[in-house]
Short mmCIF file of C-alpha atoms and ligand atoms in Angstrom, two decimals:
data_model
loop_
_atom_site.label_atom_id
_atom_site.label_comp_id
_atom_site.label_asym_id
_atom_site.label_seq_id
_atom_site.Cartn_x
_atom_site.Cartn_y
_atom_site.Cartn_z
CA MET M 314 -0.04 -0.09 -0.09
CA SER M 315 1.47 3.41 -0.95
CA ASP M 316 0.85 6.25 1.54
CA LYS M 317 0.87 8.87 -1.29
CA LYS M 318 -1.58 11.55 -0.30
CA VAL M 319 -4.20 12.29 -2.86
CA SER M 320 -3.71 15.41 -4.49
CA LEU M 321 -6.55 17.72 -5.90
CA ASP M 322 -5.40 16.99 -9.46
CA ASP M 323 -5.71 13.30 -8.78
CA ILE M 324 -9.36 13.83 -7.97
CA VAL M 325 -10.24 16.47 -10.81
CA SER M 326 -8.49 14.39 -13.40
CA LEU M 327 -10.36 11.29 -12.19
CA CYS M 328 -13.62 13.20 -12.12
CA LYS M 329 -13.19 14.31 -15.70
CA ARG M 330 -11.78 11.32 -17.10
CA ARG M 331 -14.41 8.81 -15.77
CA GLY M 332 -17.59 11.14 -16.24
CA PHE M 333 -18.27 12.38 -12.90
CA ILE M 334 -17.69 16.25 -13.13
CA TYR M 335 -17.07 18.37 -15.96
CA GLN M 336 -16.30 22.23 -15.84
CA GLY M 337 -19.85 24.08 -16.68
CA SER M 338 -20.35 25.27 -20.24
CA GLU M 339 -16.97 23.66 -21.25
CA VAL M 340 -17.59 23.72 -24.92
CA TYR M 341 -17.71 27.43 -24.79
CA GLY M 342 -14.71 27.84 -22.58
CA GLY M 343 -16.53 27.41 -19.40
CA LEU M 344 -18.18 29.49 -16.92
CA ALA M 345 -16.18 30.03 -13.63
CA GLY M 346 -17.59 28.55 -10.51
CA THR M 347 -20.05 26.28 -12.16
CA TRP M 348 -19.84 22.48 -12.67
CA ASP M 349 -21.68 19.74 -14.45
CA TYR M 350 -22.36 16.40 -13.25
CA GLY M 351 -21.86 13.33 -15.63
CA PRO M 352 -23.70 10.00 -15.23
CA LEU M 353 -21.38 8.83 -12.22
CA GLY M 354 -20.95 11.88 -10.30
CA LEU M 355 -24.58 12.62 -10.51
CA THR M 356 -25.34 9.09 -9.04
CA LEU M 357 -22.76 9.59 -6.16
CA LYS M 358 -24.07 12.82 -5.31
CA ARG M 359 -27.77 11.42 -5.29
CA ASN M 360 -26.60 8.52 -3.13
CA ILE M 361 -24.98 11.13 -0.71
CA MET M 362 -28.12 13.23 -0.54
CA ASN M 363 -30.43 10.16 -0.31
CA LEU M 364 -28.36 8.81 2.49
CA TRP M 365 -28.57 12.25 4.33
CA TRP M 366 -32.39 12.32 3.76
CA LYS M 367 -32.87 8.94 4.92
CA THR M 368 -30.67 9.44 8.01
CA PHE M 369 -31.95 12.81 8.96
CA VAL M 370 -35.63 12.74 7.82
CA ASP M 371 -37.05 9.29 6.88
CA ASP M 372 -35.75 7.42 9.67
CA ARG M 373 -36.86 9.98 12.35
CA GLU M 374 -40.15 10.92 13.65
CA ASP M 375 -39.43 14.52 14.34
CA MET M 376 -38.60 15.66 10.96
CA TYR M 377 -40.39 17.31 8.10
CA GLY M 378 -39.15 17.85 4.53
CA VAL M 379 -39.92 21.06 2.44
CA ASP M 380 -38.79 21.95 -1.05
CA ALA M 381 -39.06 25.85 -1.30
CA ALA M 382 -38.85 27.93 -4.63
CA ILE M 383 -35.44 29.07 -5.19
CA LEU M 384 -36.80 32.55 -6.19
CA MET M 385 -38.34 34.26 -3.15
CA ASN M 386 -39.87 37.69 -2.16
CA GLN M 387 -36.86 40.36 -1.83
CA LYS M 388 -38.32 41.00 1.63
CA VAL M 389 -37.05 37.57 2.64
CA TRP M 390 -33.44 38.67 2.01
CA GLN M 391 -33.95 42.31 3.41
CA ALA M 392 -35.24 40.66 6.68
CA SER M 393 -32.72 38.01 7.06
CA GLY M 394 -29.81 40.92 6.51
CA HIS M 395 -28.50 39.33 3.49
CA VAL M 396 -29.32 42.41 1.25
CA ASP M 397 -27.03 44.39 3.68
CA THR M 398 -24.53 42.21 5.11
CA PHE M 399 -24.12 39.17 2.87
CA THR M 400 -20.71 40.50 1.61
CA ASP M 401 -17.00 39.54 1.12
CA PRO M 402 -14.35 42.20 1.19
CA LEU M 403 -13.21 42.89 -2.53
CA VAL M 404 -9.86 44.36 -3.37
CA GLU M 405 -8.82 45.40 -6.93
CA CYS M 406 -5.24 45.71 -8.19
CA SER M 407 -4.79 49.14 -9.63
CA GLU M 408 -2.36 47.94 -12.20
CA CYS M 409 -3.97 44.84 -13.92
CA LYS M 410 -7.60 45.17 -12.31
CA SER M 411 -7.55 41.59 -11.17
CA ARG M 412 -10.08 41.24 -8.28
CA PHE M 413 -9.74 39.07 -5.16
CA ARG M 414 -11.28 38.30 -1.86
CA GLU M 415 -9.13 40.40 0.62
CA ASP M 416 -8.93 37.55 3.29
CA GLN M 417 -7.66 35.03 0.66
CA ILE M 418 -4.42 36.68 -0.70
CA ASP M 419 -1.48 38.60 0.64
CA THR M 420 -2.55 41.97 -0.43
CA ALA M 421 1.26 43.40 -0.14
CA LYS M 422 1.89 42.18 -3.81
CA CYS M 423 -0.73 41.29 -6.51
CA PRO M 424 -0.80 37.61 -7.34
CA THR M 425 -1.48 38.14 -11.01
CA CYS M 426 0.96 40.98 -11.92
CA GLY M 427 3.23 41.01 -9.03
CA THR M 428 2.83 44.69 -8.42
CA ALA M 429 3.61 45.69 -5.03
CA ASP M 430 1.14 47.81 -2.81
CA SER M 431 -1.48 47.99 -5.94
CA PHE M 432 -4.37 47.34 -3.65
CA ALA M 433 -6.81 50.28 -2.16
CA GLU M 434 -8.86 49.54 0.61
CA ALA M 435 -11.49 46.70 0.23
CA ARG M 436 -15.03 47.41 -0.53
CA GLN M 437 -17.89 45.18 0.60
CA PHE M 438 -18.98 43.04 -2.29
CA ASN M 439 -22.65 41.45 -2.08
CA MET M 440 -22.55 37.74 -3.23
CA MET M 441 -26.14 37.52 -3.93
CA PHE M 442 -27.19 37.04 -7.66
CA LYS M 443 -29.65 39.75 -8.43
CA THR M 444 -32.48 39.37 -11.12
CA ASN M 445 -35.93 40.72 -11.82
CA VAL M 446 -39.25 38.80 -11.62
CA GLY M 447 -41.57 39.59 -14.45
CA PRO M 448 -41.30 41.88 -17.39
CA VAL M 449 -40.89 45.25 -15.56
CA ASP M 450 -37.15 45.91 -14.51
CA ASP M 451 -37.50 48.21 -11.44
CA GLU M 452 -36.84 47.86 -7.72
CA SER M 453 -40.14 46.36 -6.83
CA SER M 454 -39.45 43.39 -9.19
CA VAL M 455 -35.98 42.78 -7.76
CA SER M 456 -35.23 39.23 -6.74
CA TYR M 457 -32.20 37.13 -5.92
CA LEU M 458 -31.21 33.54 -6.50
CA ARG M 459 -31.08 32.22 -3.04
CA PRO M 460 -27.67 32.08 -1.30
CA GLU M 461 -28.85 29.45 1.04
CA THR M 462 -31.56 26.88 1.52
CA ALA M 463 -32.25 27.87 5.12
CA GLN M 464 -34.64 30.81 4.51
CA GLY M 465 -36.99 28.83 2.52
CA ILE M 466 -37.18 26.92 5.73
CA PHE M 467 -37.95 29.51 8.13
CA THR M 468 -40.52 30.99 5.85
CA ASN M 469 -42.38 27.78 5.85
CA PHE M 470 -42.14 27.34 9.74
CA LYS M 471 -45.65 28.60 10.35
CA ASN M 472 -47.01 26.48 7.37
CA VAL M 473 -45.60 23.30 8.75
CA VAL M 474 -46.96 24.07 12.13
CA ASP M 475 -50.34 24.79 11.12
CA SER M 476 -50.67 21.51 9.04
CA PHE M 477 -48.85 19.24 11.18
CA TYR M 478 -48.86 20.68 14.83
CA PRO M 479 -45.62 18.79 15.66
CA ASP M 480 -44.32 18.73 19.24
CA LEU M 481 -41.17 20.69 20.06
CA PRO M 482 -38.44 19.88 19.40
CA PHE M 483 -39.00 19.14 15.70
CA GLY M 484 -37.04 19.95 12.56
CA ILE M 485 -37.56 21.05 9.06
CA ALA M 486 -35.19 19.80 6.44
CA GLN M 487 -34.50 20.98 2.77
CA GLN M 488 -32.02 20.13 0.08
CA GLY M 489 -31.39 22.11 -3.17
CA LYS M 490 -29.49 24.77 -5.08
CA ALA M 491 -28.02 27.82 -3.60
CA PHE M 492 -26.01 30.45 -5.62
CA ARG M 493 -23.25 32.82 -4.28
CA ASN M 494 -21.25 35.17 -6.58
CA GLU M 495 -17.97 34.09 -4.88
CA ILE M 496 -15.12 36.80 -5.80
CA SER M 497 -12.85 33.82 -6.51
CA PRO M 498 -14.29 30.39 -7.08
CA ARG M 499 -11.52 27.88 -6.67
CA ASP M 500 -10.46 24.57 -5.76
CA PHE M 501 -12.76 22.58 -7.91
CA VAL M 502 -16.31 22.32 -6.38
CA PHE M 503 -15.03 23.38 -3.15
CA ARG M 504 -16.03 26.95 -3.35
CA SER M 505 -18.57 27.08 -6.57
CA ARG M 506 -20.96 30.04 -7.48
CA GLU M 507 -23.79 27.33 -7.85
CA PHE M 508 -23.83 24.45 -5.42
CA GLU M 509 -25.99 22.40 -3.21
CA GLN M 510 -26.95 22.51 0.42
CA MET M 511 -28.81 20.16 2.84
CA GLU M 512 -30.15 21.95 5.76
CA ILE M 513 -32.08 21.64 8.94
CA GLU M 514 -33.54 23.89 11.23
CA TYR M 515 -34.25 22.32 14.31
CA PHE M 516 -36.80 24.13 16.58
CA ILE M 517 -36.33 24.08 19.98
CA ASP M 518 -37.40 25.44 23.51
CA PRO M 519 -34.33 27.57 24.35
CA LYS M 520 -34.16 26.02 27.92
CA ASP M 521 -32.89 22.73 26.17
CA TRP M 522 -30.36 24.09 23.65
CA GLU M 523 -27.06 22.96 25.15
CA LYS M 524 -28.26 19.32 25.31
CA ILE M 525 -29.75 19.12 21.98
CA PHE M 526 -26.67 20.79 20.45
CA GLU M 527 -24.59 17.92 21.94
CA THR M 528 -27.04 15.66 20.37
CA TRP M 529 -26.65 17.20 16.74
CA VAL M 530 -22.79 16.92 17.12
CA ASN M 531 -23.04 13.20 17.64
CA ASP M 532 -25.68 12.74 14.87
CA ILE M 533 -23.44 14.55 12.58
CA GLU M 534 -20.45 12.49 13.49
CA ALA M 535 -22.37 9.24 12.93
CA PHE M 536 -23.64 10.43 9.50
CA LEU M 537 -19.76 11.37 8.51
CA GLU M 538 -18.93 7.82 9.58
CA GLN M 539 -21.30 6.38 7.22
CA LEU M 540 -19.91 8.38 4.37
CA GLY M 541 -16.60 6.56 5.04
CA LEU M 542 -14.75 9.66 6.29
CA PRO M 543 -11.97 8.62 8.75
CA LYS M 544 -12.51 10.03 12.10
CA THR M 545 -8.95 11.42 12.26
CA SER M 546 -9.67 13.39 9.06
CA VAL M 547 -12.76 15.50 10.61
CA HIS M 548 -11.83 18.29 13.04
CA LYS M 549 -14.45 20.32 15.22
CA LEU M 550 -13.51 23.80 15.44
CA GLU M 551 -15.36 25.50 18.13
CA VAL M 552 -15.96 29.25 16.47
CA PRO M 553 -14.82 31.84 19.09
CA ASN M 554 -17.03 34.63 20.17
CA GLU M 555 -15.45 37.21 18.00
CA ASP M 556 -15.79 34.99 14.96
CA ARG M 557 -19.48 34.12 15.35
CA ALA M 558 -22.70 35.89 13.88
CA HIS M 559 -23.84 38.18 16.68
CA TYR M 560 -27.15 36.31 17.20
CA SER M 561 -25.33 32.75 17.61
CA LYS M 562 -24.53 31.60 20.95
CA ARG M 563 -22.54 28.44 19.79
CA THR M 564 -21.21 27.33 16.42
CA ILE M 565 -18.94 24.38 15.39
CA ASP M 566 -17.31 24.33 12.05
CA PHE M 567 -16.76 20.55 10.96
CA GLU M 568 -13.53 20.82 9.21
CA PHE M 569 -11.92 18.11 6.96
CA ASP M 570 -8.40 17.41 5.72
CA PHE M 571 -9.05 18.07 2.04
CA PRO M 572 -6.17 17.87 -0.57
CA ILE M 573 -6.21 21.89 -0.34
CA GLY M 574 -5.88 21.69 3.40
CA ARG M 575 -8.13 21.57 6.43
CA LYS M 576 -11.15 23.49 5.53
CA GLU M 577 -14.76 23.96 6.41
CA LEU M 578 -16.91 21.04 5.47
CA LEU M 579 -20.21 22.02 7.42
CA GLY M 580 -21.44 24.16 10.11
CA LEU M 581 -23.64 23.51 13.08
CA ALA M 582 -24.79 26.68 14.71
CA TYR M 583 -27.23 27.59 17.56
CA ARG M 584 -28.81 30.73 15.85
CA THR M 585 -31.51 31.68 18.94
CA ASP M 586 -34.61 33.08 17.57
CA PHE M 587 -33.00 35.45 15.26
CA ASP M 588 -34.50 34.29 12.19
CA LEU M 589 -38.15 33.79 13.39
CA MET M 590 -38.13 37.21 15.09
CA ASN M 591 -36.95 38.83 11.97
CA ILE M 592 -39.72 37.27 9.96
CA GLN M 593 -42.18 38.14 12.67
CA ASN M 594 -41.15 41.77 12.81
CA ASN M 595 -41.03 42.25 9.18
CA SER M 596 -44.01 40.35 8.04
CA GLY M 597 -46.26 41.27 11.08
CA LYS M 598 -47.21 37.66 11.42
CA SER M 599 -46.83 35.95 14.60
CA MET M 600 -44.28 32.99 14.63
CA ASP M 601 -45.78 32.12 18.24
CA TYR M 602 -45.64 28.23 18.88
CA ARG M 603 -48.29 27.21 21.39
CA PRO M 604 -47.19 23.96 23.27
CA LYS M 605 -49.87 21.39 23.59
CA ASP M 606 -49.52 21.21 27.26
CA GLY M 607 -50.95 24.58 27.70
CA SER M 608 -47.60 26.10 28.90
CA PRO M 609 -46.92 29.67 27.51
CA ALA M 610 -46.53 30.39 23.82
CA LEU M 611 -43.06 30.90 22.52
CA VAL M 612 -41.19 31.84 19.56
CA PRO M 613 -38.80 28.74 19.40
CA HIS M 614 -35.12 28.90 18.94
CA VAL M 615 -33.04 26.94 16.39
CA ILE M 616 -30.19 24.82 15.78
CA GLU M 617 -28.98 24.70 12.25
CA PRO M 618 -26.97 21.82 10.90
CA SER M 619 -25.82 23.07 7.24
CA PHE M 620 -24.08 20.74 4.96
CA GLY M 621 -22.71 21.55 1.43
CA VAL M 622 -23.30 18.75 -1.14
CA GLU M 623 -20.11 19.45 -2.97
CA ARG M 624 -17.85 19.62 -0.09
CA THR M 625 -19.26 16.41 1.18
CA LEU M 626 -18.68 14.73 -2.16
CA MET M 627 -15.19 16.09 -2.25
CA ALA M 628 -14.52 14.67 1.34
CA VAL M 629 -16.07 11.29 0.15
CA LEU M 630 -13.83 11.20 -2.87
CA THR M 631 -10.77 12.27 -0.85
CA SER M 632 -11.31 9.61 1.73
CA ALA M 633 -12.00 6.84 -0.90
CA TYR M 634 -9.19 7.59 -3.23
CA THR M 635 -6.53 4.74 -2.63
CA GLN M 636 -3.38 3.72 -4.38
CA ASP M 637 -1.92 0.19 -4.26
CA GLU M 638 0.17 -2.39 -6.00
CA VAL M 639 -1.53 -5.48 -7.64
CA ASN M 640 0.84 -7.83 -9.34
CA GLY M 641 3.78 -5.43 -9.22
CA GLU M 642 1.44 -2.73 -11.08
CA GLU M 643 0.50 0.71 -9.43
CA ARG M 644 -3.41 0.96 -9.41
CA SER M 645 -5.78 3.68 -8.09
CA TYR M 646 -9.17 2.88 -6.98
CA LEU M 647 -12.13 4.57 -4.89
CA LYS M 648 -12.69 2.62 -1.84
CA LEU M 649 -16.20 3.91 -1.82
CA PRO M 650 -18.86 2.22 0.82
CA VAL M 651 -21.13 0.06 -1.17
CA HIS M 652 -24.19 2.13 -0.30
CA LEU M 653 -22.73 5.13 -2.18
CA ALA M 654 -20.95 3.64 -5.23
CA PRO M 655 -22.36 4.86 -8.41
CA VAL M 656 -22.10 1.65 -9.99
CA ARG M 657 -22.67 -1.49 -7.64
CA VAL M 658 -22.02 -4.30 -9.99
CA ALA M 659 -20.38 -4.61 -13.29
CA VAL M 660 -21.41 -7.47 -15.51
CA SER M 661 -19.39 -8.79 -18.43
CA PRO M 662 -19.17 -11.89 -20.57
CA LEU M 663 -15.49 -13.36 -20.41
CA LEU M 664 -15.42 -12.69 -24.44
CA LYS M 665 -17.68 -10.36 -26.17
CA ASN M 666 -17.61 -12.39 -29.40
CA LYS M 667 -19.20 -15.49 -28.05
CA PRO M 668 -22.92 -15.34 -28.44
CA GLU M 669 -23.60 -17.87 -25.79
CA LEU M 670 -21.65 -16.13 -23.04
CA VAL M 671 -23.15 -12.73 -23.96
CA ALA M 672 -26.69 -14.23 -23.79
CA LYS M 673 -25.94 -15.74 -20.28
CA ALA M 674 -24.37 -12.60 -19.07
CA ARG M 675 -27.20 -10.52 -20.28
CA GLU M 676 -29.56 -12.63 -18.26
CA VAL M 677 -27.42 -12.00 -14.98
CA TYR M 678 -27.13 -8.30 -16.02
CA ALA M 679 -31.02 -8.03 -16.21
CA MET M 680 -31.33 -10.16 -12.83
CA LEU M 681 -29.08 -7.78 -10.88
CA LYS M 682 -30.19 -4.61 -12.66
CA LYS M 683 -33.86 -5.31 -11.62
CA GLU M 684 -32.63 -5.77 -7.96
CA TYR M 685 -30.15 -2.84 -7.79
CA GLY M 686 -30.63 -0.53 -10.54
CA ASN M 687 -27.06 0.84 -10.49
CA VAL M 688 -25.70 -2.06 -12.61
CA MET M 689 -23.39 -1.72 -15.43
CA TRP M 690 -22.95 -3.70 -18.36
CA ASP M 691 -19.12 -3.62 -19.29
CA ASP M 692 -17.73 -5.60 -22.34
CA ASN M 693 -15.03 -3.13 -23.37
CA GLY M 694 -11.40 -4.17 -23.66
CA ASN M 695 -10.10 -7.33 -21.96
CA ILE M 696 -10.94 -8.23 -18.37
CA GLY M 697 -7.95 -6.83 -16.99
CA LYS M 698 -8.88 -3.32 -18.27
CA ARG M 699 -12.47 -3.78 -17.18
CA TYR M 700 -11.40 -4.64 -13.59
CA ARG M 701 -8.97 -1.32 -13.70
CA ARG M 702 -11.64 0.86 -15.06
CA GLN M 703 -14.24 -0.43 -12.51
CA ASP M 704 -11.78 0.00 -9.75
CA GLU M 705 -11.18 3.64 -10.69
CA ILE M 706 -14.96 4.43 -10.43
CA GLY M 707 -15.32 2.59 -7.15
CA THR M 708 -17.34 -0.39 -8.22
CA PRO M 709 -17.20 -3.05 -5.34
CA TYR M 710 -18.20 -6.14 -7.37
CA CYS M 711 -17.31 -7.26 -10.73
CA VAL M 712 -19.34 -10.21 -12.19
CA VAL M 713 -17.86 -12.16 -15.15
CA VAL M 714 -19.58 -14.95 -17.12
CA ASP M 715 -17.42 -17.78 -18.55
CA PHE M 716 -17.71 -20.92 -20.23
CA ASP M 717 -18.01 -22.81 -16.90
CA SER M 718 -21.15 -20.68 -15.96
CA LEU M 719 -22.88 -22.35 -18.88
CA GLU M 720 -22.45 -25.59 -17.24
CA ASP M 721 -22.54 -24.81 -13.54
CA ASP M 722 -24.81 -21.69 -13.52
CA SER M 723 -22.18 -19.93 -11.23
CA VAL M 724 -20.11 -16.76 -11.98
CA THR M 725 -17.00 -15.36 -10.80
CA VAL M 726 -17.43 -12.33 -8.53
CA ARG M 727 -14.21 -10.23 -8.24
CA HIS M 728 -13.91 -7.98 -5.21
CA ARG M 729 -12.53 -4.27 -5.65
CA ASP M 730 -10.60 -3.85 -2.29
CA THR M 731 -8.84 -7.29 -2.26
CA THR M 732 -9.03 -8.06 -5.99
CA LYS M 733 -10.05 -11.61 -4.76
CA GLN M 734 -12.34 -13.54 -6.98
CA GLU M 735 -14.67 -16.27 -5.93
CA ARG M 736 -17.51 -18.30 -7.62
CA VAL M 737 -20.71 -17.69 -6.71
CA LYS M 738 -24.08 -19.82 -7.64
CA LEU M 739 -26.44 -17.65 -9.67
CA ALA M 740 -29.14 -18.37 -6.92
CA GLU M 741 -26.93 -16.65 -4.29
CA LEU M 742 -25.60 -13.79 -6.41
CA VAL M 743 -28.25 -11.03 -5.49
CA ALA M 744 -27.30 -11.70 -1.80
CA ARG M 745 -23.65 -11.76 -2.37
CA VAL M 746 -23.40 -8.36 -3.63
CA LYS M 747 -25.43 -6.76 -0.98
CA GLU M 748 -22.80 -5.32 1.29
P1 ATP U 1418 -17.07 29.53 3.49
O1 ATP U 1418 -16.49 30.37 5.02
O2 ATP U 1418 -15.94 28.45 3.18
O3 ATP U 1418 -17.19 30.71 2.56
P2 ATP U 1418 -19.53 29.77 4.68
O4 ATP U 1418 -19.21 29.92 6.17
O5 ATP U 1418 -19.90 30.91 4.16
O6 ATP U 1418 -18.18 28.91 3.81
P3 ATP U 1418 -22.01 28.81 5.15
O7 ATP U 1418 -22.66 30.11 4.75
O8 ATP U 1418 -22.14 28.32 6.50
O9 ATP U 1418 -20.52 28.75 4.55
O10 ATP U 1418 -22.76 27.61 4.10
C1 ATP U 1418 -23.04 26.45 4.82
C2 ATP U 1418 -22.26 25.31 3.79
O11 ATP U 1418 -22.38 25.47 2.58
C3 ATP U 1418 -20.73 25.38 4.07
O12 ATP U 1418 -20.31 24.43 5.44
C4 ATP U 1418 -20.42 24.59 2.62
O13 ATP U 1418 -20.26 23.22 2.84
C5 ATP U 1418 -21.58 25.25 1.77
N1 ATP U 1418 -20.90 26.04 0.92
C6 ATP U 1418 -20.83 27.47 1.06
N2 ATP U 1418 -20.52 28.11 0.20
C7 ATP U 1418 -20.05 27.34 -0.74
C8 ATP U 1418 -19.54 27.43 -2.20
N3 ATP U 1418 -19.33 28.57 -2.57
N4 ATP U 1418 -19.37 26.25 -2.83
C9 ATP U 1418 -19.63 25.13 -2.07
N5 ATP U 1418 -20.32 25.11 -1.09
C10 ATP U 1418 -20.46 26.01 -0.22
#
């Protein structure tokens, strides 16, 4: 086993070569900060999102899902503070006009042209994408592509309470696109202008916040383990007072050792009643929650776990990327958990010019496909090449139909991590490739 550390280039080139992620609008020279998912990347991303949904919504009794519109009334973003304060400090080089986020560079010298002291004072740049809704282009039609999914949850708080009347504590979850006009998108999908979030607002009685916060820390850690992220690569950063938003009483950034260094993967924040009170004050609608036991009405507080899908996917790929040596040859493969692998099983006939083998392999393929869906037919190149290709995309099992299969109704199952092969009866095959 080689202990060479995975580089960002390893991941980017694998993603492009094997159909995970492509540069957005690539045929026209690209559009910075946008990415397109190919067949395998899309499936991997969905597997991650579905696991999150299953873990945090379907498997629990206290969670409700919503899917709010991306375009929202501009009052949402005025009330939430985004119009005034969702900004990053922008600096421009007086020499070459390159623009940077002030806190991402050493402003003593321009990274593009090398000129010294060419930056004036930073100005605040709002990261929301502005647009107009409807045919009239004036201030009243202004809207924004949402920079987070959370506000679509808060604005539906009252709707969910009125429809379901849940007991406190309960949560509302949402997955979906978010847009930020990042000054310098970089590091592959890590900092994109269009990305996806998975967020929960967990509504609580403030007297319970400390205990519930701890429960969330544990739940998040358990989820990260299901993704195959090594515990040693995940770090909890207790955000100090001076760096926290003024309304937050506690925030933990979960950081991960990405190939680009230790960076934020997701955040967990106790946001008090800041958001619901803003909505109440600006909409004039009460956000009161009336407990069923007759105790006094309250505006609940929230604890917010906020995951980014792209960063999660990058952490999964970083953790899974493995290099070893097989029969004296170097190989790189994705050691993905079976439940995340975009292709669970690849099926091939030993030789593709033998109709009887192809016919039998097609039967096996149909049987597995019906059971698992993400099964790939792969008869390109020789068997060795197929294994290499499937290893690279993280396929845990390769099933090969050979001449013996026609006699004994058995197939060869080859395991990705060990490269070991075993004979498995067709009657037992579906169960054998389960985990
Ligand atoms: P950063 O400090 O890295 O810009 P942030 O603190 O602004 O991130 P949040 O506003 O807390 O991020 O957003 C919650 C999550 O959404 C982040 O933890 C991250 O996973 C994801 N996220 C935020 N911005 C981006 C982006 N530009 N590209 C990809 N994911 C992002």
